[in-house]
Structure formats: C-alpha cells, structure tokens
Amino acid sequence: MTDFVHLHLHTEYSLLDGACRIKPLMKKAAELGQKALAITDHGVMYGVIDFFRAAQDAGIKPIIGCEVYVATRTRFHKEYEYDSKPYHLVLLAENNEGYHNLINIVSKGFLEGFYSRPRVDIELLRKYSKGLIASSACLAGSVPRFISESNYEAAKEKAIEYESIFGKGNFFLELQDHNLPEQREINRQLIKLSQETGIELIATNDVHYIEKKDAYAQDVLMCIQTNKTID
C-alpha cells in the first residue's frame, strides 16, 4: 500500500520503548514505496533532526510529531495517586507554525510538567494548538481509556473538547488492531463515536519496530524499562 502513511511511529528516541533505528527505518519505507512517514516519539523530539534529514535523503516526506503525555488534571499537579498515569495524545505539525508550537508544548512539558514523564495539559494545548493536527492515540489515550472504563459519555465529551481545541477536521479518532480483544471493542465504540460526532477516523499502527523479527528485541527493551523479566 504505497498510499498508506504511518502517522503513529516510535523511533529509537522513545528510549527503552521504540526499536526503530532511523536509517534502517527510512530504507524499509523506501523499499515499500511509502512516500511519507511520521515520527511520534513518547514525550520528546530528540530524534526530529536525524529523522528529517534521513527522510529527505530517502525521498520521503517527513511528518514531525510527538505522542505527548497529557496530565489527568494539570501539569502542575504532582501527586502519585492522581497524577501518575497521564493520557497519551498524538500531535503532528501541519506547517512551520505547528512545528514551533509543538516545540513549545514539549519543552514546557519538561520544564513545568515533569512528573516521571514530561506532561502537558489542556491549557498548553489550547495555547499552542495552531498548525497542529491531533489524534486520540493508543489504548492509553484519554478517549480509548474512558471507553475501556465503560464511560462512553466521558469519551465523547473529551473527543469533542479536543476537536474544539484543534479545530474541525484537525482532530481524529485512531483505529488500531494489534490482536488485542479490548482494542476491537474500543474500535467499535470509536466508530460509533465518529458517527455521532462527525469526527473522522484514521487507521494507524502503533509502530515500535521495523521487522517482525525485531519484536523480541523490543520486548527486551520494554522489560528493562518496566523492571520485568522476559518470563
């Protein structure tokens, strides 16, 4: 599928999580005939320059983004019981203004919102929303998480809020299928939500490695990160 574009992708700069090394990633994308590719590392933009240059060298359009951590309350709240599990949200720069706004959001996540992770909040998203396209992210996104908690109305309310922040046509609901039973049910609810709100759907794959054979190495990275064993 040469017209498919990966809009949710983690490189080696998603430390102890992503296993996509940038040059092999671009080589594979070029072999598959893909014309564009996004980078959405967890909470950081360390890899953006290397990604941009490698994409240009490979003749691939680079899409600069980040999967940010959104605080459950505000970025200034830092109590473990309430603030240890931020939501995920994918942000993509549509233009130069969006790129600079993304830099502001990510930087303030480190300088003002850091609590285990660099966190942002609704206030920052509203302030720096211009030129950005957002999507609901993986199972850890606020919309999918509310659905998994059987709180469909809260999911709907949050989706509408995000659309109001980024503008009509600039917020999307992500459908992902990684052979997880809970993901299939959430997808059904996301489709229903899309039909009720008019918020459009996109299909993404939460990419963390390039080849199927790389799955084991990525699993090892996750074990190091979470202090667990392969077993």
XYZ file of N, CA and C in Angstrom:
693
model
N 0.850 -1.199 0.000
C 0.000 0.000 0.000
C 0.884 1.247 0.000
N 1.233 1.724 -1.160
C 2.127 2.865 -1.239
C 1.445 4.164 -0.804
N 0.101 4.193 -0.757
C -0.591 5.408 -0.362
C -0.852 5.451 1.142
N -0.476 4.399 1.873
C -0.653 4.395 3.327
C 0.498 5.144 3.983
N 0.179 5.970 4.973
C 1.201 6.737 5.685
C 1.125 6.404 7.175
N 2.241 5.995 7.731
C 2.299 5.740 9.171
C 2.322 7.077 9.917
N 1.288 7.308 10.731
C 1.166 8.561 11.483
C 1.369 8.357 12.979
N 1.775 7.156 13.372
C 1.994 6.859 14.798
C 3.193 5.920 14.855
N 4.388 6.491 15.099
C 5.606 5.696 14.967
C 6.657 6.150 15.979
N 7.248 5.157 16.641
C 8.254 5.427 17.672
C 9.628 4.957 17.204
N 10.588 5.858 17.240
C 11.955 5.523 16.854
C 12.766 5.146 18.092
N 14.063 4.965 17.881
C 14.976 4.651 18.978
C 15.019 5.759 20.025
N 14.490 6.937 19.679
C 14.491 8.056 20.620
C 13.332 7.987 21.611
N 12.422 7.037 21.450
C 11.495 6.673 22.524
C 12.257 5.665 23.384
N 13.054 6.176 24.298
C 14.062 5.377 24.990
C 13.458 4.184 25.721
N 14.094 3.013 25.560
C 13.653 1.747 26.164
C 12.219 1.414 25.778
N 11.831 1.820 24.573
C 10.468 1.573 24.092
C 10.479 1.348 22.587
N 10.893 2.346 21.826
C 10.970 2.200 20.378
C 12.258 1.515 19.957
N 12.169 0.679 18.934
C 13.352 -0.037 18.433
C 13.600 0.257 16.960
N 12.989 1.308 16.433
C 13.190 1.687 15.031
C 14.405 2.598 14.912
N 15.506 2.073 14.396
C 16.648 2.934 14.109
C 16.352 3.681 12.810
N 16.678 4.954 12.798
C 16.155 5.840 11.767
C 16.610 5.480 10.354
N 17.891 5.227 10.126
C 18.345 4.928 8.771
C 17.744 3.629 8.229
N 17.749 2.526 8.996
C 17.073 1.312 8.516
C 15.565 1.513 8.322
N 14.978 2.361 9.151
C 13.555 2.672 9.015
C 13.269 3.323 7.668
N 14.072 4.313 7.301
C 13.879 5.007 6.021
C 14.143 4.075 4.839
N 15.138 3.216 4.992
C 15.440 2.264 3.928
C 14.250 1.348 3.683
N 13.641 0.857 4.756
C 12.493 -0.041 4.634
C 11.286 0.689 4.044
N 11.045 1.907 4.510
C 9.916 2.681 3.990
C 10.078 2.929 2.493
N 11.304 3.232 2.068
C 11.571 3.464 0.643
C 11.368 2.187 -0.153
N 11.809 1.046 0.390
C 11.616 -0.238 -0.289
C 10.128 -0.544 -0.484
N 9.316 -0.125 0.470
C 7.871 -0.370 0.396
C 7.147 0.669 -0.465
N 7.899 1.642 -0.947
C 7.298 2.664 -1.798
C 6.488 3.703 -1.051
N 6.718 3.822 0.249
C 5.968 4.800 1.030
C 6.519 6.200 0.781
N 5.611 7.140 0.642
C 6.000 8.492 0.238
C 6.145 9.457 1.406
N 5.600 9.087 2.569
C 5.677 9.954 3.747
C 5.702 9.097 5.002
N 6.197 9.688 6.094
C 6.347 8.945 7.340
C 6.371 9.948 8.488
N 5.710 9.597 9.596
C 5.701 10.488 10.758
C 6.589 9.940 11.866
N 7.073 10.840 12.693
C 7.779 10.473 13.919
C 6.951 10.981 15.093
N 6.612 10.085 16.028
C 5.794 10.476 17.182
C 6.359 9.828 18.447
N 7.580 10.192 18.774
C 8.201 9.608 19.960
C 7.492 10.056 21.237
N 7.650 9.248 22.277
C 6.952 9.488 23.540
C 7.495 10.719 24.267
N 6.740 11.817 24.203
C 7.033 12.979 25.022
C 8.253 13.786 24.630
N 8.987 13.373 23.581
C 10.253 14.033 23.238
C 10.349 14.308 21.741
N 11.285 15.190 21.396
C 11.553 15.498 19.995
C 13.044 15.347 19.683
N 13.748 14.534 20.468
C 15.188 14.363 20.282
C 15.544 13.896 18.871
N 14.703 13.064 18.288
C 15.051 12.431 17.022
C 14.642 13.190 15.786
N 14.028 14.353 15.953
C 13.420 15.059 14.827
C 14.423 15.433 13.737
N 15.587 15.969 14.115
C 16.556 16.418 13.111
C 17.100 15.229 12.316
N 17.518 14.167 13.020
C 18.018 12.969 12.335
C 16.946 12.374 11.434
N 15.716 12.351 11.931
C 14.588 11.809 11.162
C 14.351 12.638 9.904
N 14.343 13.948 10.048
C 14.085 14.854 8.932
C 15.135 14.689 7.837
N 16.403 14.666 8.244
C 17.485 14.562 7.264
C 17.483 13.208 6.565
N 17.255 12.140 7.330
C 17.237 10.798 6.745
C 16.062 10.643 5.784
N 14.917 11.233 6.140
C 13.746 11.167 5.265
C 14.013 11.889 3.948
N 14.598 13.057 4.029
C 14.919 13.803 2.815
C 15.885 13.029 1.932
N 16.890 12.413 2.545
C 17.862 11.621 1.787
C 17.197 10.436 1.087
N 16.145 9.902 1.703
C 15.457 8.733 1.150
C 14.315 9.112 0.210
N 14.082 10.415 0.034
C 13.000 10.870 -0.831
C 11.624 10.680 -0.216
N 11.562 10.704 1.121
C 10.307 10.506 1.849
C 9.935 11.799 2.559
N 8.664 12.167 2.512
C 8.205 13.379 3.193
C 8.172 13.133 4.696
N 8.927 13.917 5.486
C 8.907 13.737 6.940
C 7.748 14.500 7.574
N 7.036 13.850 8.454
C 5.952 14.481 9.213
C 6.400 14.518 10.669
N 6.573 15.711 11.202
C 7.129 15.869 12.540
C 6.012 15.866 13.574
N 6.149 15.008 14.562
C 5.133 14.931 15.594
C 5.686 14.440 16.908
N 4.783 14.192 17.844
C 5.150 13.699 19.161
C 3.903 13.091 19.801
N 4.090 11.967 20.496
C 2.998 11.432 21.307
C 3.200 11.967 22.717
N 2.462 13.024 23.038
C 2.670 13.706 24.317
C 1.888 13.012 25.429
N 2.323 13.281 26.654
C 1.627 12.808 27.846
C 0.778 13.960 28.376
N -0.528 13.746 28.465
C -1.440 14.788 28.936
C -1.819 14.496 30.388
N -1.537 15.423 31.274
C -1.825 15.244 32.695
C -3.316 15.020 32.918
N -3.642 14.172 33.875
C -5.049 13.900 34.172
C -5.739 15.122 34.784
N -4.956 15.971 35.464
C -5.504 17.226 35.991
C -4.781 18.383 35.277
N -3.778 18.971 35.896
C -2.963 19.968 35.213
C -1.503 19.537 35.307
N -0.653 20.174 34.522
C 0.760 19.815 34.534
C 1.444 20.176 35.848
N 0.790 20.997 36.660
C 1.377 21.422 37.929
C 1.004 20.493 39.090
N -0.003 19.653 38.913
C -0.378 18.681 39.943
C 0.588 17.499 39.890
N 1.124 17.127 41.038
C 2.128 16.058 41.082
C 1.943 15.190 42.325
N 0.801 14.507 42.373
C 0.518 13.555 43.445
C 0.326 12.180 42.822
N 1.041 11.200 43.351
C 1.075 9.883 42.704
C -0.323 9.295 42.510
N -1.153 9.378 43.508
C -2.478 8.749 43.446
C -3.305 9.260 42.273
N -3.147 10.526 41.939
C -3.992 11.139 40.912
C -3.266 11.429 39.596
N -1.942 11.550 39.651
C -1.223 12.105 38.510
C -0.161 11.189 37.912
N -0.160 9.916 38.296
C 0.907 9.004 37.847
C 0.605 8.318 36.516
N -0.615 8.489 36.000
C -0.972 7.824 34.747
C -1.544 8.823 33.742
N -0.682 9.633 33.138
C -1.175 10.611 32.157
C -1.700 9.932 30.899
N -2.531 10.649 30.175
C -3.086 10.153 28.916
C -2.117 10.415 27.766
N -2.227 9.624 26.711
C -1.436 9.839 25.507
C -2.257 10.634 24.490
N -1.568 11.427 23.686
C -2.196 12.174 22.597
C -1.152 12.397 21.514
N -1.495 12.075 20.274
C -0.565 12.274 19.161
C -0.762 13.661 18.566
N 0.340 14.392 18.413
C 0.326 15.715 17.791
C 1.238 15.701 16.576
N 0.758 16.241 15.455
C 1.526 16.306 14.212
C 1.565 17.746 13.722
N 2.747 18.195 13.327
C 2.896 19.563 12.822
C 2.437 19.630 11.367
N 1.474 20.495 11.114
C 0.944 20.667 9.754
C 1.790 21.655 8.951
N 2.410 22.595 9.653
C 3.192 23.640 8.993
C 4.262 24.147 9.961
N 4.965 25.215 9.561
C 6.054 25.735 10.390
C 5.549 26.271 11.726
N 4.387 26.918 11.707
C 3.803 27.416 12.957
C 3.505 26.254 13.905
N 2.971 25.170 13.346
C 2.683 23.996 14.156
C 3.944 23.380 14.735
N 5.021 23.382 13.949
C 6.295 22.849 14.422
C 6.794 23.637 15.634
N 6.736 24.962 15.545
C 7.186 25.785 16.669
C 6.259 25.644 17.871
N 4.965 25.499 17.626
C 4.039 25.275 18.734
C 4.297 23.927 19.397
N 4.628 22.929 18.594
C 4.949 21.612 19.146
C 6.199 21.693 20.017
N 7.189 22.438 19.571
C 8.403 22.644 20.369
C 8.045 23.276 21.716
N 7.183 24.288 21.701
C 6.763 24.950 22.940
C 6.060 23.978 23.879
N 5.152 23.182 23.339
C 4.391 22.239 24.156
C 5.323 21.224 24.812
N 6.191 20.631 24.005
C 7.090 19.588 24.518
C 8.076 20.175 25.527
N 8.610 21.358 25.244
C 9.570 21.987 26.156
C 8.922 22.291 27.508
N 7.722 22.832 27.496
C 7.039 23.150 28.744
C 6.639 21.883 29.494
N 6.447 20.798 28.755
C 6.178 19.523 29.408
C 7.333 19.103 30.293
N 8.559 19.376 29.837
C 9.750 19.071 30.631
C 9.962 20.098 31.743
N 9.856 21.381 31.406
C 10.215 22.443 32.342
C 9.171 22.657 33.430
N 7.889 22.447 33.103
C 6.819 22.755 34.047
C 6.011 21.538 34.486
N 5.939 20.522 33.635
C 5.019 19.426 33.931
C 5.671 18.105 34.264
N 6.994 18.072 34.392
C 7.661 16.781 34.549
C 7.289 16.120 35.874
N 6.751 14.914 35.761
C 6.469 14.071 36.922
C 6.534 12.627 36.431
N 7.693 12.004 36.572
C 8.016 10.706 35.965
C 8.192 10.834 34.458
N 7.329 11.622 33.856
C 7.374 11.873 32.415
C 7.135 13.355 32.155
N 7.522 13.854 30.986
C 7.200 15.249 30.645
C 5.728 15.371 30.283
N 4.939 16.042 31.121
C 3.488 16.101 30.912
C 3.041 17.496 30.480
N 2.049 17.507 29.624
C 1.413 18.757 29.216
C -0.022 18.731 29.738
N -0.781 19.782 29.446
C -2.175 19.788 29.886
C -3.044 20.539 28.882
N -4.318 20.594 29.176
C -5.283 21.219 28.270
C -4.954 22.694 28.043
N -4.503 23.376 29.076
C -4.149 24.788 28.941
C -3.074 24.984 27.872
N -2.026 24.181 27.925
C -0.951 24.288 26.930
C -1.453 23.947 25.533
N -2.280 22.911 25.436
C -2.805 22.508 24.134
C -3.643 23.615 23.512
N -4.442 24.285 24.328
C -5.249 25.393 23.816
C -4.366 26.556 23.367
N -3.323 26.850 24.133
C -2.468 27.997 23.847
C -1.650 27.798 22.578
N -1.216 26.560 22.329
C -0.310 26.285 21.210
C -0.916 25.323 20.190
N -2.192 25.447 19.927
C -2.888 24.490 19.058
C -2.767 24.784 17.569
N -2.444 26.008 17.209
C -2.439 26.381 15.792
C -1.371 25.614 15.013
N -1.764 25.150 13.840
C -0.841 24.433 12.982
C -0.608 22.997 13.393
N -1.388 22.500 14.338
C -1.233 21.122 14.799
C -2.448 20.282 14.455
N -2.199 19.033 14.130
C -3.243 18.026 13.938
C -3.072 16.995 15.047
N -4.167 16.607 15.667
C -4.101 15.686 16.800
C -4.907 14.432 16.521
N -4.531 13.354 17.196
C -5.320 12.114 17.123
C -5.325 11.434 18.488
N -6.282 10.566 18.675
C -6.633 10.049 20.008
C -5.654 9.053 20.597
N -4.666 8.624 19.806
C -3.582 7.745 20.296
C -4.052 6.317 20.554
N -3.260 5.609 21.364
C -3.440 4.175 21.595
C -4.429 3.928 22.729
N -4.371 2.744 23.326
C -5.256 2.409 24.447
C -5.050 3.344 25.632
N -3.886 3.992 25.700
C -3.590 4.902 26.807
C -4.080 6.325 26.559
N -4.676 6.583 25.390
C -5.269 7.882 25.131
C -6.501 8.083 26.004
N -6.863 9.323 26.248
C -7.990 9.587 27.145
C -9.309 9.049 26.590
N -9.536 9.219 25.287
C -10.797 8.735 24.702
C -10.895 7.210 24.792
N -9.884 6.457 24.328
C -9.952 4.996 24.483
C -10.015 4.544 25.940
N -9.303 5.250 26.833
C -9.296 4.821 28.230
C -10.666 5.000 28.869
N -11.338 6.106 28.551
C -12.695 6.294 29.074
C -13.630 5.195 28.559
N -13.457 4.831 27.291
C -14.273 3.754 26.726
C -14.007 2.439 27.459
N -12.727 2.147 27.718
C -12.378 0.902 28.410
C -12.912 0.876 29.828
N -13.156 2.057 30.400
C -13.720 2.160 31.744
C -15.249 2.217 31.717
N -15.819 1.904 30.528
C -17.283 1.894 30.335
C -17.904 3.272 30.575
N -17.159 4.308 30.221
C -17.656 5.673 30.380
C -17.684 6.337 29.003
N -18.626 5.886 28.182
C -18.717 6.358 26.803
C -18.978 7.856 26.723
N -19.813 8.373 27.600
C -20.153 9.798 27.558
C -18.937 10.669 27.850
N -18.081 10.216 28.788
C -16.854 10.969 29.070
C -15.922 10.942 27.864
N -15.857 9.779 27.182
C -15.040 9.661 25.973
C -15.539 10.622 24.897
N -16.838 10.676 24.730
C -17.447 11.561 23.736
C -17.172 13.027 24.074
N -17.310 13.362 25.342
C -17.065 14.732 25.795
C -15.608 15.137 25.557
N -14.680 14.211 25.834
C -13.260 14.511 25.635
C -12.940 14.666 24.146
N -13.516 13.814 23.302
C -13.280 13.919 21.864
C -13.773 15.264 21.329
N -14.927 15.688 21.782
C -15.482 16.976 21.360
C -14.607 18.125 21.858
N -14.080 17.972 23.078
C -13.182 19.001 23.617
C -11.914 19.127 22.774
N -11.313 17.993 22.416
C -10.116 18.029 21.578
C -10.410 18.660 20.215
N -11.566 18.339 19.661
C -11.926 18.937 18.376
C -12.070 20.450 18.509
N -12.608 20.898 19.641
C -12.763 22.340 19.857
C -11.400 23.022 20.006
N -10.420 22.300 20.543
C -9.081 22.867 20.729
C -8.342 22.995 19.404
N -8.362 21.934 18.608
C -7.558 21.907 17.383
C -8.331 22.340 16.142
N -9.646 22.397 16.235
C -10.455 22.850 15.119
C -11.072 21.696 14.345
N -12.181 21.975 13.711
C -12.884 20.971 12.910
C -11.957 20.419 11.828
N -11.863 19.095 11.760
C -11.025 18.454 10.762
C -9.572 18.316 11.165
N -9.230 18.770 12.382
C -7.850 18.683 12.858
C -7.685 17.740 14.046
N -8.744 17.052 14.412
C -8.644 16.013 15.431
C -9.281 14.742 14.887
N -8.571 13.620 15.048
C -9.023 12.340 14.502
C -9.062 11.266 15.587
N -9.930 10.304 15.377
C -10.011 9.127 16.247
C -9.205 8.007 15.606
N -8.266 7.449 16.347
C -7.382 6.406 15.819
C -7.970 5.010 16.003
N -8.012 4.270 14.911
C -8.357 2.848 14.969
C -7.069 2.041 14.855
N -6.826 1.169 15.819
C -5.646 0.302 15.806
C -6.094 -1.137 16.055
N -5.391 -2.079 15.444
C -5.701 -3.501 15.683
C -4.400 -4.276 15.845
N -4.056 -4.571 17.089
C -2.846 -5.330 17.393
C -3.198 -6.677 18.036
N -4.331 -7.240 17.586
C -4.800 -8.540 18.089
C -5.072 -8.532 19.586
N -5.538 -7.395 20.085
C -5.934 -7.280 21.489
C -7.461 -7.229 21.566
N -8.081 -8.142 22.316
C -9.554 -8.173 22.394
C -10.148 -6.831 22.807
N -9.527 -6.155 23.787
C -10.085 -4.887 24.258
C -10.008 -3.814 23.179
N -9.002 -3.928 22.295
C -8.860 -2.951 21.221
C -9.997 -3.068 20.210
N -10.416 -4.282 19.946
C -11.518 -4.477 18.988
C -12.808 -3.853 19.509
N -13.069 -4.000 20.793
C -14.281 -3.407 21.376
C -14.183 -1.890 21.371
N -13.006 -1.379 21.696
C -12.819 0.076 21.675
C -12.995 0.612 20.257
N -12.491 -0.110 19.255
C -12.679 0.314 17.864
C -14.146 0.429 17.503
N -14.951 -0.528 17.956
C -16.403 -0.462 17.680
C -17.010 0.802 18.288
N -16.574 1.133 19.487
C -17.104 2.320 20.149
C -16.590 3.608 19.493
N -15.352 3.574 19.007
C -14.805 4.746 18.315
C -15.548 5.010 17.008
N -15.907 3.949 16.308
C -16.687 4.097 15.076
C -18.048 4.709 15.388
N -18.673 4.234 16.457
C -19.956 4.797 16.900
C -19.797 6.274 17.254
N -18.714 6.589 17.974
C -18.455 7.971 18.372
C -18.261 8.866 17.145
N -17.546 8.347 16.161
C -17.328 9.090 14.924
C -18.649 9.385 14.221
N -19.514 8.389 14.170
C -20.815 8.562 13.514
C -21.679 9.599 14.238
N -21.554 9.662 15.555
C -22.377 10.585 16.341
C -21.843 12.015 16.346
N -20.522 12.161 16.226
C -19.923 13.493 16.345
C -19.432 14.076 15.026
N -19.238 13.218 14.030
C -18.675 13.675 12.769
C -17.164 13.775 12.787
N -16.535 13.404 13.901
C -15.072 13.390 13.978
C -14.562 12.212 13.161
N -13.642 12.472 12.249
C -13.225 11.438 11.307
C -12.268 10.432 11.940
N -12.211 9.250 11.302
C -11.369 8.147 11.755
C -10.105 8.063 10.914
N -9.018 7.609 11.544
C -7.821 7.243 10.790
C -7.335 5.884 11.300
N -6.743 5.102 10.399
C -6.172 3.809 10.784
C -4.678 3.993 11.008
N -4.208 3.590 12.185
C -2.781 3.690 12.497
C -2.280 2.360 13.039
N -0.973 2.226 13.034
C -0.332 1.077 13.653
C 0.699 1.641 14.624
N 0.621 1.262 15.879
C 1.497 1.814 16.916
C 2.900 1.227 16.740
N 3.623 1.746 15.742
C 4.894 1.152 15.304
C 5.995 1.370 16.337
N 6.640 0.267 16.728
C 7.785 0.334 17.640
C 9.011 -0.387 17.088
N 8.852 -1.161 16.027
C 9.998 -1.829 15.403
C 9.707 -2.022 13.920
N 10.766 -2.345 13.150
C 10.659 -2.325 11.689
C 10.222 -3.665 11.119
N 10.893 -4.734 11.527
C 10.622 -6.074 11.003
C 10.004 -6.952 12.089
N 9.273 -7.958 11.685
C 8.658 -8.869 12.645
C 9.700 -9.510 13.562
N 10.869 -9.789 13.010
C 11.928 -10.428 13.783
C 12.474 -9.523 14.888
N 12.168 -8.232 14.822
C 12.648 -7.293 15.830
C 11.785 -7.278 17.085
N 10.681 -8.025 17.074
C 9.735 -7.987 18.190
C 10.385 -8.407 19.509
N 11.239 -9.426 19.444
C 11.867 -9.916 20.681
C 12.771 -8.852 21.293
N 13.575 -8.195 20.459
C 14.470 -7.154 20.962
C 13.678 -6.019 21.593
N 12.554 -5.665 20.973
C 11.724 -4.597 21.532
C 11.106 -5.033 22.852
N 10.773 -6.311 22.961
C 10.237 -6.855 24.212
C 11.277 -6.747 25.335
N 12.537 -7.011 24.993
C 13.625 -6.881 25.969
C 13.746 -5.428 26.438
N 13.674 -4.492 25.491
C 13.717 -3.072 25.858
C 12.621 -2.741 26.863
N 11.396 -3.219 26.606
C 10.269 -2.950 27.494
C 10.496 -3.555 28.875
N 11.116 -4.730 28.923
C 11.396 -5.371 30.205
C 12.394 -4.551 31.020
N 13.402 -3.998 30.340
C 14.367 -3.140 31.030
C 13.659 -1.898 31.581
N 12.788 -1.325 30.755
C 12.076 -0.114 31.168
C 11.169 -0.364 32.376
N 10.468 -1.498 32.368
C 9.456 -1.765 33.403
C 9.984 -2.633 34.538
N 11.296 -2.946 34.505
C 11.924 -3.753 35.549
C 11.271 -5.128 35.680
N 11.034 -5.755 34.520
C 10.442 -7.087 34.482
C 11.360 -8.039 33.724
N 11.094 -9.327 33.836
C 11.856 -10.320 33.073
C 11.060 -10.738 31.844
N 11.733 -11.392 30.907
C 11.055 -11.873 29.695
C 9.925 -12.832 30.061
N 10.105 -13.609 31.093
C 9.050 -14.540 31.513
C 7.850 -13.844 32.110
